[in-house]
mmCIF file of C-alpha atoms in Angstrom:
data_model
loop_
_atom_site.group_PDB
_atom_site.id
_atom_site.type_symbol
_atom_site.label_atom_id
_atom_site.label_comp_id
_atom_site.label_asym_id
_atom_site.label_seq_id
_atom_site.Cartn_x
_atom_site.Cartn_y
_atom_site.Cartn_z
ATOM 1 C CA MET A 1 37.439 -38.711 -101.288
ATOM 2 C CA CYS A 2 34.296 -39.181 -103.254
ATOM 3 C CA LEU A 3 35.604 -42.159 -105.283
ATOM 4 C CA TYR A 4 36.515 -43.937 -102.055
ATOM 5 C CA SER A 5 32.690 -42.908 -100.524
ATOM 6 C CA ARG A 6 31.707 -44.490 -103.944
ATOM 7 C CA ASP A 7 33.632 -47.773 -103.651
ATOM 8 C CA MET A 8 32.594 -48.674 -99.994
ATOM 9 C CA LEU A 9 28.825 -47.674 -101.022
ATOM 10 C CA LYS A 10 29.258 -50.554 -103.647
ATOM 11 C CA ILE A 11 30.585 -53.019 -101.154
ATOM 12 C CA ILE A 12 27.960 -52.259 -98.996
ATOM 13 C CA LEU A 13 25.307 -53.011 -101.386
ATOM 14 C CA SER A 14 27.166 -55.888 -102.322
ATOM 15 C CA GLU A 15 27.031 -57.353 -99.226
ATOM 16 C CA LEU A 16 23.172 -56.282 -98.373
ATOM 17 C CA ASN A 17 22.341 -58.125 -101.883
ATOM 18 C CA HIS A 18 24.268 -61.125 -100.669
ATOM 19 C CA ASN A 19 22.509 -61.334 -97.452
ATOM 20 C CA LEU A 20 18.988 -60.890 -98.681
ATOM 21 C CA ILE A 21 19.759 -63.809 -100.973
ATOM 22 C CA TRP A 22 20.759 -65.797 -98.116
ATOM 23 C CA MET A 23 17.937 -64.914 -95.875
ATOM 24 C CA LYS A 24 15.414 -65.992 -98.852
ATOM 25 C CA TRP A 25 16.982 -69.004 -99.498
ATOM 26 C CA GLY A 26 16.850 -69.816 -95.547
ATOM 27 C CA TRP A 27 13.510 -68.826 -95.406
ATOM 28 C CA THR A 28 12.402 -70.998 -98.119
ATOM 29 C CA ALA A 29 14.165 -73.918 -96.573
ATOM 30 C CA TRP A 30 12.525 -73.495 -93.318
ATOM 31 C CA MET A 31 9.199 -73.301 -95.131
ATOM 32 C CA PHE A 32 9.958 -76.460 -96.921
ATOM 33 C CA LEU A 33 11.278 -78.305 -93.888
ATOM 34 C CA TYR A 34 7.809 -76.994 -91.831
ATOM 35 C CA PHE A 35 5.513 -78.221 -94.783
ATOM 36 C CA MET A 36 7.689 -81.619 -94.881
ATOM 37 C CA ILE A 37 7.176 -82.300 -90.957
ATOM 38 C CA SER A 38 3.671 -80.987 -90.718
ATOM 39 C CA GLY A 39 2.671 -83.958 -93.778
ATOM 40 C CA THR A 40 3.971 -86.552 -91.770
ATOM 41 C CA HIS A 41 2.761 -85.604 -88.453
ATOM 42 C CA PRO A 42 -0.859 -84.865 -87.939
ATOM 43 C CA LEU A 43 -2.278 -81.991 -85.951
ATOM 44 C CA ILE A 44 -3.645 -84.383 -83.055
ATOM 45 C CA THR A 45 -3.789 -83.143 -79.500
ATOM 46 C CA VAL A 46 -5.144 -84.924 -76.609
ATOM 47 C CA HIS A 47 -6.407 -82.523 -73.903
ATOM 48 C CA GLN A 48 -6.850 -83.377 -69.959
ATOM 49 C CA PRO A 49 -7.641 -80.948 -66.921
ATOM 50 C CA PRO A 50 -4.005 -80.950 -64.856
ATOM 51 C CA VAL A 51 -6.280 -81.204 -61.435
ATOM 52 C CA LEU A 52 -9.413 -82.885 -60.475
ATOM 53 C CA THR A 53 -10.761 -83.417 -57.001
ATOM 54 C CA ALA A 54 -13.440 -85.711 -55.919
ATOM 55 C CA ALA A 55 -15.589 -86.326 -52.541
ATOM 56 C CA LEU A 56 -15.511 -89.857 -51.108
ATOM 57 C CA GLY A 57 -18.126 -92.287 -52.512
ATOM 58 C CA GLU A 58 -19.153 -89.856 -55.246
ATOM 59 C CA ASP A 59 -18.603 -90.342 -58.863
ATOM 60 C CA LEU A 60 -15.988 -88.295 -60.838
ATOM 61 C CA ILE A 61 -16.178 -87.235 -64.530
ATOM 62 C CA MET A 62 -12.601 -87.240 -66.093
ATOM 63 C CA PRO A 63 -12.525 -85.094 -68.989
ATOM 64 C CA CYS A 64 -10.397 -86.214 -72.314
ATOM 65 C CA HIS A 65 -10.996 -84.696 -75.672
ATOM 66 C CA LEU A 66 -9.062 -84.883 -79.374
ATOM 67 C CA ASN A 67 -8.725 -81.894 -81.518
ATOM 68 C CA LEU A 68 -7.823 -82.537 -85.114
ATOM 69 C CA SER A 69 -6.791 -80.025 -87.344
ATOM 70 C CA ASN A 70 -9.109 -79.172 -90.360
ATOM 71 C CA GLU A 71 -7.110 -81.188 -92.840
ATOM 72 C CA GLU A 72 -7.021 -84.508 -90.890
ATOM 73 C CA LYS A 73 -9.439 -87.096 -91.197
ATOM 74 C CA MET A 74 -9.774 -90.416 -89.142
ATOM 75 C CA THR A 75 -10.735 -93.535 -91.140
ATOM 76 C CA ALA A 76 -11.084 -95.746 -88.031
ATOM 77 C CA ARG A 77 -12.324 -96.032 -84.767
ATOM 78 C CA PRO A 78 -9.860 -94.801 -82.147
ATOM 79 C CA VAL A 79 -8.562 -97.019 -79.918
ATOM 80 C CA LEU A 80 -8.684 -95.447 -76.502
ATOM 81 C CA TYR A 81 -6.867 -96.261 -73.419
ATOM 82 C CA TRP A 82 -7.042 -94.729 -69.626
ATOM 83 C CA VAL A 83 -4.327 -95.751 -67.454
ATOM 84 C CA HIS A 84 -3.303 -94.927 -64.060
ATOM 85 C CA THR A 85 0.363 -93.950 -63.403
ATOM 86 C CA ASP A 86 0.850 -97.473 -61.415
ATOM 87 C CA ASN A 87 -0.460 -99.453 -65.005
ATOM 88 C CA GLU A 88 -3.683 -99.882 -63.735
ATOM 89 C CA LYS A 89 -6.043 -99.952 -66.530
ATOM 90 C CA LEU A 90 -9.593 -97.447 -66.459
ATOM 91 C CA TRP A 91 -10.484 -98.270 -69.982
ATOM 92 C CA VAL A 92 -10.766 -101.089 -70.503
ATOM 93 C CA PRO A 93 -11.316 -101.576 -66.805
ATOM 94 C CA SER A 94 -9.011 -103.689 -65.169
ATOM 95 C CA GLU A 95 -10.253 -105.969 -61.981
ATOM 96 C CA ARG A 96 -9.836 -102.821 -59.916
ATOM 97 C CA TYR A 97 -11.921 -100.636 -61.891
ATOM 98 C CA LYS A 98 -14.329 -103.233 -63.231
ATOM 99 C CA ARG A 99 -18.007 -101.995 -63.114
ATOM 100 C CA ARG A 100 -16.817 -98.710 -62.208
ATOM 101 C CA VAL A 101 -15.944 -97.022 -65.320
ATOM 102 C CA ASP A 102 -18.302 -95.753 -68.093
ATOM 103 C CA LEU A 103 -17.294 -93.971 -71.309
ATOM 104 C CA LEU A 104 -19.621 -90.579 -71.260
ATOM 105 C CA ASP A 105 -19.842 -90.882 -75.383
ATOM 106 C CA SER A 106 -20.443 -94.359 -76.786
ATOM 107 C CA ASP A 107 -20.034 -93.354 -80.340
ATOM 108 C CA PRO A 108 -16.738 -94.866 -81.104
ATOM 109 C CA LEU A 109 -16.143 -91.926 -83.727
ATOM 110 C CA SER A 110 -16.674 -89.057 -81.242
ATOM 111 C CA LEU A 111 -13.538 -87.208 -80.137
ATOM 112 C CA ASN A 112 -14.809 -87.090 -76.610
ATOM 113 C CA LYS A 113 -13.078 -89.822 -75.046
ATOM 114 C CA SER A 114 -14.206 -88.704 -71.154
ATOM 115 C CA ILE A 115 -15.210 -91.245 -68.780
ATOM 116 C CA ARG A 116 -16.992 -91.572 -65.611
ATOM 117 C CA LEU A 117 -15.275 -93.076 -62.354
ATOM 118 C CA LYS A 118 -18.088 -94.330 -59.937
ATOM 119 C CA ASN A 119 -17.892 -94.542 -56.114
ATOM 120 C CA VAL A 120 -14.559 -92.822 -55.844
ATOM 121 C CA GLN A 121 -11.951 -94.241 -52.985
ATOM 122 C CA LEU A 122 -8.958 -92.721 -51.328
ATOM 123 C CA ALA A 123 -7.069 -95.426 -53.170
ATOM 124 C CA ASP A 124 -8.133 -93.784 -56.426
ATOM 125 C CA ASN A 125 -5.601 -90.745 -55.828
ATOM 126 C CA GLY A 126 -3.049 -90.193 -58.495
ATOM 127 C CA LYS A 127 -2.450 -89.350 -62.246
ATOM 128 C CA TYR A 128 -4.451 -90.694 -64.946
ATOM 129 C CA LEU A 129 -3.410 -90.647 -68.104
ATOM 130 C CA CYS A 130 -5.786 -90.423 -71.342
ATOM 131 C CA LYS A 131 -4.146 -92.501 -74.476
ATOM 132 C CA VAL A 132 -5.361 -93.196 -77.905
ATOM 133 C CA SER A 133 -4.263 -94.934 -81.313
ATOM 134 C CA VAL A 134 -5.474 -93.293 -84.466
ATOM 135 C CA THR A 135 -5.610 -94.300 -88.206
ATOM 136 C CA MET A 136 -5.726 -91.246 -90.375
ATOM 137 C CA ALA A 137 -6.250 -90.823 -93.873
ATOM 138 C CA GLY A 138 -3.561 -92.495 -95.973
ATOM 139 C CA GLY A 139 -3.702 -95.128 -93.375
ATOM 140 C CA LYS A 140 -1.056 -93.600 -91.213
ATOM 141 C CA SER A 141 -1.481 -94.718 -87.667
ATOM 142 C CA PHE A 142 -0.435 -92.528 -84.429
ATOM 143 C CA ARG A 143 -0.548 -93.026 -80.468
ATOM 144 C CA MET A 144 -1.196 -89.396 -78.616
ATOM 145 C CA LYS A 145 -1.691 -89.179 -75.080
ATOM 146 C CA GLY A 146 -2.753 -86.038 -72.899
ATOM 147 C CA ASN A 147 -0.537 -84.713 -70.391
ATOM 148 C CA GLY A 148 -2.429 -86.505 -67.298
ATOM 149 C CA THR A 149 -4.630 -85.382 -64.670
ATOM 150 C CA LEU A 150 -4.059 -85.643 -61.155
ATOM 151 C CA VAL A 151 -6.997 -86.953 -58.951
ATOM 152 C CA MET A 152 -7.124 -85.777 -55.106
ATOM 153 C CA VAL A 153 -10.010 -87.285 -52.885
ATOM 154 C CA TYR A 154 -11.498 -85.998 -49.705
ATOM 155 C CA GLY A 155 -13.289 -87.252 -47.154
ATOM 156 C CA ASN A 156 -16.640 -85.943 -45.211
ATOM 157 C CA MET A 157 -15.709 -82.989 -43.550
ATOM 158 C CA THR A 158 -16.257 -82.550 -39.573
ATOM 159 C CA PHE A 159 -16.450 -78.981 -37.842
ATOM 160 C CA GLY A 160 -18.152 -78.158 -34.281
ATOM 161 C CA LEU A 161 -17.057 -77.918 -30.778
ATOM 162 C CA THR A 162 -14.366 -80.000 -29.090
ATOM 163 C CA SER A 163 -15.481 -83.032 -27.086
ATOM 164 C CA HIS A 164 -12.734 -81.770 -24.521
ATOM 165 C CA ASN A 165 -13.053 -78.068 -24.355
ATOM 166 C CA ASP A 166 -16.624 -76.630 -25.826
ATOM 167 C CA SER A 167 -14.873 -73.183 -26.004
ATOM 168 C CA LEU A 168 -12.628 -74.582 -28.889
ATOM 169 C CA LEU A 169 -13.910 -75.132 -32.347
ATOM 170 C CA GLN A 170 -12.474 -77.663 -34.634
ATOM 171 C CA CYS A 171 -12.629 -78.608 -38.456
ATOM 172 C CA GLU A 172 -11.025 -81.689 -40.103
ATOM 173 C CA VAL A 173 -10.944 -83.539 -43.295
ATOM 174 C CA ASN A 174 -9.148 -86.171 -44.960
ATOM 175 C CA VAL A 175 -7.483 -85.625 -48.036
ATOM 176 C CA THR A 176 -5.031 -87.445 -50.268
ATOM 177 C CA GLN A 177 -2.039 -86.386 -51.235
ATOM 178 C CA GLY A 178 -1.103 -83.475 -53.261
ATOM 179 C CA PRO A 179 -0.321 -80.142 -53.500
ATOM 180 C CA GLY A 180 -2.590 -76.581 -52.971
ATOM 181 C CA LEU A 181 -4.748 -78.544 -50.532
ATOM 182 C CA VAL A 182 -5.494 -75.742 -47.818
ATOM 183 C CA LEU A 183 -7.944 -75.984 -44.783
ATOM 184 C CA SER A 184 -9.278 -72.638 -43.132
ATOM 185 C CA ILE A 185 -11.898 -71.605 -40.655
ATOM 186 C CA PHE A 186 -13.348 -67.823 -41.154
ATOM 187 C CA HIS A 187 -15.873 -66.305 -38.432
ATOM 188 C CA ASN A 188 -17.684 -63.676 -40.019
ATOM 189 C CA GLU A 189 -15.972 -63.766 -43.154
ATOM 190 C CA CYS A 190 -12.618 -62.868 -41.072
ATOM 191 C CA LYS A 191 -9.948 -65.630 -40.417
ATOM 192 C CA PRO A 192 -9.368 -65.819 -36.600
ATOM 193 C CA GLN A 193 -5.906 -66.906 -35.128
ATOM 194 C CA THR A 194 -5.956 -70.668 -34.620
ATOM 195 C CA VAL A 195 -4.705 -72.445 -31.679
ATOM 196 C CA ASP A 196 -3.887 -75.884 -33.631
ATOM 197 C CA SER A 197 -3.263 -76.600 -36.846
ATOM 198 C CA ALA A 198 -2.266 -79.772 -38.542
ATOM 199 C CA SER A 199 -0.879 -79.892 -42.176
ATOM 200 C CA GLY A 200 -1.151 -83.527 -42.618
ATOM 201 C CA ASP A 201 1.881 -85.571 -41.726
ATOM 202 C CA THR A 202 2.617 -88.463 -44.055
ATOM 203 C CA ASP A 203 1.852 -91.645 -43.186
ATOM 204 C CA ALA A 204 2.859 -94.230 -45.714
ATOM 205 C CA ALA A 205 0.547 -96.773 -44.496
ATOM 206 C CA LEU A 206 -2.432 -94.817 -44.877
ATOM 207 C CA PRO A 207 -3.921 -93.708 -48.223
ATOM 208 C CA TYR A 208 -4.478 -90.192 -47.079
ATOM 209 C CA VAL A 209 -3.538 -87.145 -44.394
ATOM 210 C CA THR A 210 -5.721 -85.140 -42.139
ATOM 211 C CA LEU A 211 -5.783 -81.730 -42.271
ATOM 212 C CA SER A 212 -7.157 -79.856 -39.108
ATOM 213 C CA GLU A 213 -7.901 -76.599 -37.918
ATOM 214 C CA THR A 214 -8.698 -75.372 -34.402
ATOM 215 C CA ILE A 215 -9.791 -72.020 -33.077
ATOM 216 C CA PRO A 216 -11.297 -70.618 -29.888
ATOM 217 C CA LEU A 217 -14.857 -69.092 -30.018
ATOM 218 C CA ARG A 218 -15.010 -65.141 -30.037
ATOM 219 C CA GLY A 219 -18.341 -64.447 -29.917
ATOM 220 C CA GLY A 220 -21.621 -65.588 -31.870
ATOM 221 C CA GLY A 221 -22.138 -65.628 -35.399
ATOM 222 C CA LYS A 222 -21.144 -67.815 -38.768
ATOM 223 C CA TYR A 223 -18.185 -69.845 -38.557
ATOM 224 C CA GLU A 224 -16.878 -71.459 -42.155
ATOM 225 C CA CYS A 225 -14.670 -74.102 -42.617
ATOM 226 C CA GLN A 226 -13.376 -74.204 -45.863
ATOM 227 C CA LEU A 227 -11.095 -76.272 -47.990
ATOM 228 C CA HIS A 228 -9.439 -74.706 -51.155
ATOM 229 C CA LEU A 229 -7.589 -76.151 -54.091
ATOM 230 C CA ASN A 230 -5.397 -73.399 -54.513
ATOM 231 C CA GLU A 231 -7.664 -70.414 -54.944
ATOM 232 C CA ASN A 232 -10.925 -72.840 -55.728
ATOM 233 C CA LEU A 233 -13.251 -73.339 -53.150
ATOM 234 C CA ILE A 234 -13.745 -77.504 -52.690
ATOM 235 C CA VAL A 235 -16.263 -77.895 -49.864
ATOM 236 C CA GLU A 236 -17.400 -75.863 -46.572
ATOM 237 C CA SER A 237 -19.300 -76.291 -43.449
ATOM 238 C CA ILE A 238 -20.809 -74.033 -41.441
ATOM 239 C CA PHE A 239 -21.153 -73.327 -37.411
ATOM 240 C CA ASN A 240 -23.690 -71.307 -36.202
ATOM 241 C CA TYR A 241 -23.233 -70.205 -32.617
ATOM 242 C CA THR A 242 -25.219 -68.141 -30.462
ATOM 243 C CA PRO A 243 -23.935 -67.391 -27.143
ATOM 244 C CA PRO A 244 -25.366 -67.428 -23.978
ATOM 245 C CA GLU A 245 -26.961 -64.242 -22.451
ATOM 246 C CA SER A 246 -24.799 -62.906 -19.891
ATOM 247 C CA GLY A 247 -26.350 -62.446 -16.462
ATOM 248 C CA VAL A 248 -28.933 -64.546 -17.221
ATOM 249 C CA ALA A 249 -28.911 -67.653 -15.032
ATOM 250 C CA VAL A 250 -29.635 -71.022 -16.143
ATOM 251 C CA PHE A 251 -31.510 -73.511 -13.663
ATOM 252 C CA PRO A 252 -31.718 -77.343 -14.780
ATOM 253 C CA GLU A 253 -35.322 -78.943 -15.341
ATOM 254 C CA PRO A 254 -37.026 -79.609 -12.209
ATOM 255 C CA TRP A 255 -37.648 -82.989 -12.581
ATOM 256 C CA PHE A 256 -38.472 -84.191 -9.341
ATOM 257 C CA LEU A 257 -41.008 -81.970 -9.245
ATOM 258 C CA TYR A 258 -42.578 -83.005 -12.219
ATOM 259 C CA VAL A 259 -42.490 -86.551 -10.913
ATOM 260 C CA ALA A 260 -43.952 -85.467 -7.364
ATOM 261 C CA LEU A 261 -46.756 -83.674 -9.170
ATOM 262 C CA LEU A 262 -48.029 -86.889 -10.995
ATOM 263 C CA LEU A 263 -47.477 -89.212 -8.208
ATOM 264 C CA VAL A 264 -49.957 -87.149 -5.782
ATOM 265 C CA PRO A 265 -53.146 -87.481 -8.187
ATOM 266 C CA THR A 266 -52.126 -91.004 -8.715
ATOM 267 C CA THR A 267 -51.541 -91.768 -4.934
ATOM 268 C CA ILE A 268 -54.839 -90.144 -4.078
ATOM 269 C CA LEU A 269 -56.623 -92.375 -6.614
ATOM 270 C CA LEU A 270 -55.118 -95.762 -5.257
ATOM 271 C CA GLY A 271 -56.157 -94.600 -1.685
ATOM 272 C CA LEU A 272 -59.878 -93.967 -2.840
ATOM 273 C CA VAL A 273 -59.990 -97.169 -4.833
ATOM 274 C CA THR A 274 -58.726 -98.748 -1.632
ATOM 275 C CA VAL A 275 -61.247 -97.747 0.837
ATOM 276 C CA LEU A 276 -63.947 -98.512 -1.648
ATOM 277 C CA LEU A 277 -62.723 -102.029 -1.861
ATOM 278 C CA ILE A 278 -62.495 -102.495 2.055
ATOM 279 C CA ASN A 279 -66.261 -101.024 2.650
ATOM 280 C CA ARG A 280 -67.547 -102.908 -0.315
ATOM 281 C CA PRO A 281 -70.423 -104.859 1.442
#
């Protein structure tokens, strides 16, 4: 029994030693492969924000930053490309973007490749890619790109009493199509029940949709209309309402009385002038 146990122990130890040898060689192979790959592909990344919102007619900064590992050195100025997903070029600007795009950093060796898009229009919505071509030490050249930035544009927000019913409060805003945009109305920081809501039906002929909310007036106070992108507030408008006091009659201005009071002294003056002219020798 003891001999059998001793033999089994030898077999187990032999197997463990064999497995350890394979694990050692396996880790060595993986490390060798890692250093081979890291030696042929530089650690360069292009960072862009996933989503940006812009007000119609305003300027928009579109960030793009290059990150290089400490071991990597650029030997020439990187070549920058900013493109829309419909293949329109922002940089170098195509005719559509001519005189509307500037680089934030004019240093050709800067890692900041952000741009400013001027006078944003509704048609400027969509996804934009930042691409760069870089030349590293040793003459290696690479083309890298970010994950893209989705630009959503919103117009002027209107918020006030409806033209057909002064007991209803309506908020509207035109926005370009994109996920996560929500329009809401709050009364004294509470969300009242809406009587009409439009989430923005798609019309292929228009570059935007209209978001709309309508609520009944429920007493005085502060009403807020807010446009959110997910949890982030994009723009808001405030409507302060003071209801008329109950039991107090409101009379129209007595304009006829005002006119009569003005005409009486004028008439008397004209009569006196007429009498003086008649009795003049």
